[in-house]
Amino acid sequence: MSWLNWRSWRTSLLLVALSLLGVGLYVYVIGAGKSAEQQAANAAQPPHRPRVALVMKTLTSPFFVAMERGARRAETEFGVELLVRTAAQETSVEQQIAIVDQLTRSRVDALVIAPSDSYGLVPVLRKTQELGIVVINVDNPLDPNFSHKQGLIDVPVITVDNAKAAYAAAKELIRDVKEPTEAAIIEGFRNAANAEARRRGALQAFDENPNITVVASEPANWKIDEAFQVAQSLFSRHPDIRLLFCANDMMALGALHHLEAGHIVSVKVAGYDGLDEAKQAIRAGTLSVSIDQQAEQQGFLGVAYAVRALNGERLPPETILETRPITIRTLDAH
């Protein structure tokens, strides 16, 4: 090969090498640019907010309005996305089951539930838990034996000692009873553990006074209108009732409406929940006692426990909140 040809060939190789180097640099720069753009885009995206569902019985009761208020406070404090779902009524078990099923299929991260029925919700909640969704129980406890048999395990519950609180309310009713007196109980929903516990606590207090005879105990399913009708029936059959324990404030208010409409006096009535309407009735002298069971705090802790469980923290199996009787003597403290 002549020197001239060798020089030409070497020049061509150099040009090709420079061209390849240029292409490589271009690809690197473009790639680096895309990587920087992708990093900027990823940085602009907000971090994942856990989706926590709160399923309650209804929002027609001020008790559950307060529970949602507490849950919303936790939503802000812990940075979660809170989904609130309720059934139409406190006894709408099938509707609540359908709500849980829908939330399960939408793959929320955690589900906090105040079940309307201590048994009926267990199977669908087991399916929820099997998909890795955290389940937290508030207010009305799920039946532990039935839950275990169905395979629903390790569900933390946040509630109160319903029997103890109802006992305290009924004891307030019988403080000055020293002669034969008839008493009655208006119960909640009979498939709910909290309703049964409140009935049991009230009965215990009544039984401790030998002057008291419990002449009836009937359910009104937590509802103000049903309690009005039940009270109407009770006082028609037992006009000498002088003590009436109602398992929640809404039923107590329904009973008070009947007493007022029928001009029935000298009946001491107990409620349970500590609603503002109940406090007004206590101040007016028509309701003797109610129970503050910290509905707002139950909602707050339900969401807080869900976040802690999602972070891998082991939770206590049962958290019992303090209850406080509300009477005319303690009203200003609430």
Short mmCIF file of N, CA and C in Angstrom, two decimals, residues 111 121-137 142-157 309 314-318:
data_model
loop_
_atom_site.label_atom_id
_atom_site.label_comp_id
_atom_site.label_asym_id
_atom_site.label_seq_id
_atom_site.Cartn_x
_atom_site.Cartn_y
_atom_site.Cartn_z
N LEU A 111 -59.33 -1.53 57.05
CA LEU A 111 -60.77 -1.34 57.24
C LEU A 111 -61.07 -1.28 58.73
N LEU A 121 -71.19 -10.03 60.36
CA LEU A 121 -70.09 -9.42 59.60
C LEU A 121 -68.83 -10.27 59.58
N VAL A 122 -68.77 -11.28 60.43
CA VAL A 122 -67.52 -12.05 60.58
C VAL A 122 -67.07 -12.72 59.28
N PRO A 123 -67.94 -13.45 58.55
CA PRO A 123 -67.45 -14.13 57.34
C PRO A 123 -66.87 -13.18 56.30
N VAL A 124 -67.51 -12.06 56.03
CA VAL A 124 -66.99 -11.14 55.01
C VAL A 124 -65.70 -10.48 55.50
N LEU A 125 -65.58 -10.23 56.80
CA LEU A 125 -64.34 -9.66 57.32
C LEU A 125 -63.20 -10.66 57.26
N ARG A 126 -63.52 -11.95 57.39
CA ARG A 126 -62.47 -12.96 57.22
C ARG A 126 -61.90 -12.90 55.81
N LYS A 127 -62.77 -12.75 54.80
CA LYS A 127 -62.30 -12.63 53.42
C LYS A 127 -61.44 -11.38 53.25
N THR A 128 -61.85 -10.30 53.91
CA THR A 128 -61.07 -9.07 53.87
C THR A 128 -59.67 -9.30 54.42
N GLN A 129 -59.60 -9.94 55.57
CA GLN A 129 -58.32 -10.20 56.22
C GLN A 129 -57.45 -11.14 55.39
N GLU A 130 -58.06 -12.13 54.73
CA GLU A 130 -57.31 -13.09 53.93
C GLU A 130 -56.60 -12.43 52.76
N LEU A 131 -57.08 -11.28 52.31
CA LEU A 131 -56.45 -10.55 51.22
C LEU A 131 -55.34 -9.62 51.71
N GLY A 132 -55.03 -9.70 52.99
CA GLY A 132 -53.95 -8.88 53.54
C GLY A 132 -54.38 -7.50 53.97
N ILE A 133 -55.68 -7.26 54.02
CA ILE A 133 -56.20 -5.96 54.45
C ILE A 133 -56.33 -5.95 55.97
N VAL A 134 -55.81 -4.91 56.60
CA VAL A 134 -55.88 -4.78 58.06
C VAL A 134 -57.33 -4.54 58.48
N VAL A 135 -57.77 -5.25 59.51
CA VAL A 135 -59.13 -5.08 60.05
C VAL A 135 -59.03 -4.62 61.50
N ILE A 136 -59.71 -3.51 61.82
CA ILE A 136 -59.77 -2.98 63.18
C ILE A 136 -61.24 -2.89 63.57
N ASN A 137 -61.58 -3.37 64.75
CA ASN A 137 -62.96 -3.40 65.26
C ASN A 137 -63.15 -2.29 66.30
N LEU A 142 -66.96 -7.73 67.82
CA LEU A 142 -67.30 -8.98 67.14
C LEU A 142 -67.23 -10.11 68.14
N ASP A 143 -68.09 -11.12 67.98
CA ASP A 143 -68.07 -12.24 68.91
C ASP A 143 -66.76 -13.01 68.77
N PRO A 144 -65.95 -13.12 69.84
CA PRO A 144 -64.63 -13.73 69.72
C PRO A 144 -64.68 -15.22 69.40
N ASN A 145 -65.62 -15.96 69.98
CA ASN A 145 -65.70 -17.39 69.72
C ASN A 145 -66.11 -17.68 68.28
N PHE A 146 -67.12 -16.98 67.80
CA PHE A 146 -67.57 -17.18 66.43
C PHE A 146 -66.49 -16.74 65.44
N SER A 147 -65.82 -15.64 65.77
CA SER A 147 -64.73 -15.16 64.89
C SER A 147 -63.64 -16.21 64.78
N HIS A 148 -63.26 -16.81 65.91
CA HIS A 148 -62.20 -17.82 65.90
C HIS A 148 -62.61 -19.04 65.06
N LYS A 149 -63.86 -19.45 65.21
CA LYS A 149 -64.34 -20.61 64.44
C LYS A 149 -64.35 -20.31 62.94
N GLN A 150 -64.60 -19.06 62.59
CA GLN A 150 -64.65 -18.67 61.18
C GLN A 150 -63.27 -18.34 60.60
N GLY A 151 -62.26 -18.30 61.46
CA GLY A 151 -60.91 -18.01 60.97
C GLY A 151 -60.54 -16.55 60.96
N LEU A 152 -61.36 -15.71 61.59
CA LEU A 152 -61.04 -14.28 61.70
C LEU A 152 -60.28 -14.09 63.01
N ILE A 153 -58.99 -13.82 62.90
CA ILE A 153 -58.15 -13.79 64.10
C ILE A 153 -57.35 -12.49 64.15
N ASP A 154 -56.87 -12.21 65.36
CA ASP A 154 -55.97 -11.05 65.59
C ASP A 154 -56.57 -9.74 65.09
N VAL A 155 -57.84 -9.52 65.41
CA VAL A 155 -58.50 -8.25 65.07
C VAL A 155 -58.56 -7.40 66.34
N PRO A 156 -57.78 -6.33 66.43
CA PRO A 156 -57.83 -5.48 67.62
C PRO A 156 -59.21 -4.83 67.76
N VAL A 157 -59.68 -4.72 68.99
CA VAL A 157 -60.98 -4.08 69.24
C VAL A 157 -60.78 -2.90 70.17
N ALA A 309 -50.79 -0.69 62.45
CA ALA A 309 -50.75 -2.07 61.93
C ALA A 309 -50.09 -2.11 60.55
N ARG A 314 -47.21 -4.33 66.35
CA ARG A 314 -48.12 -5.27 67.00
C ARG A 314 -49.03 -4.50 67.95
N LEU A 315 -50.34 -4.71 67.84
CA LEU A 315 -51.32 -3.94 68.60
C LEU A 315 -51.90 -4.76 69.74
N PRO A 316 -52.38 -4.08 70.79
CA PRO A 316 -53.05 -4.82 71.86
C PRO A 316 -54.36 -5.42 71.33
N PRO A 317 -54.71 -6.63 71.75
CA PRO A 317 -55.93 -7.26 71.24
C PRO A 317 -57.20 -6.52 71.65
N GLU A 318 -57.16 -5.82 72.78
CA GLU A 318 -58.35 -5.12 73.26
C GLU A 318 -57.94 -3.82 73.94
#
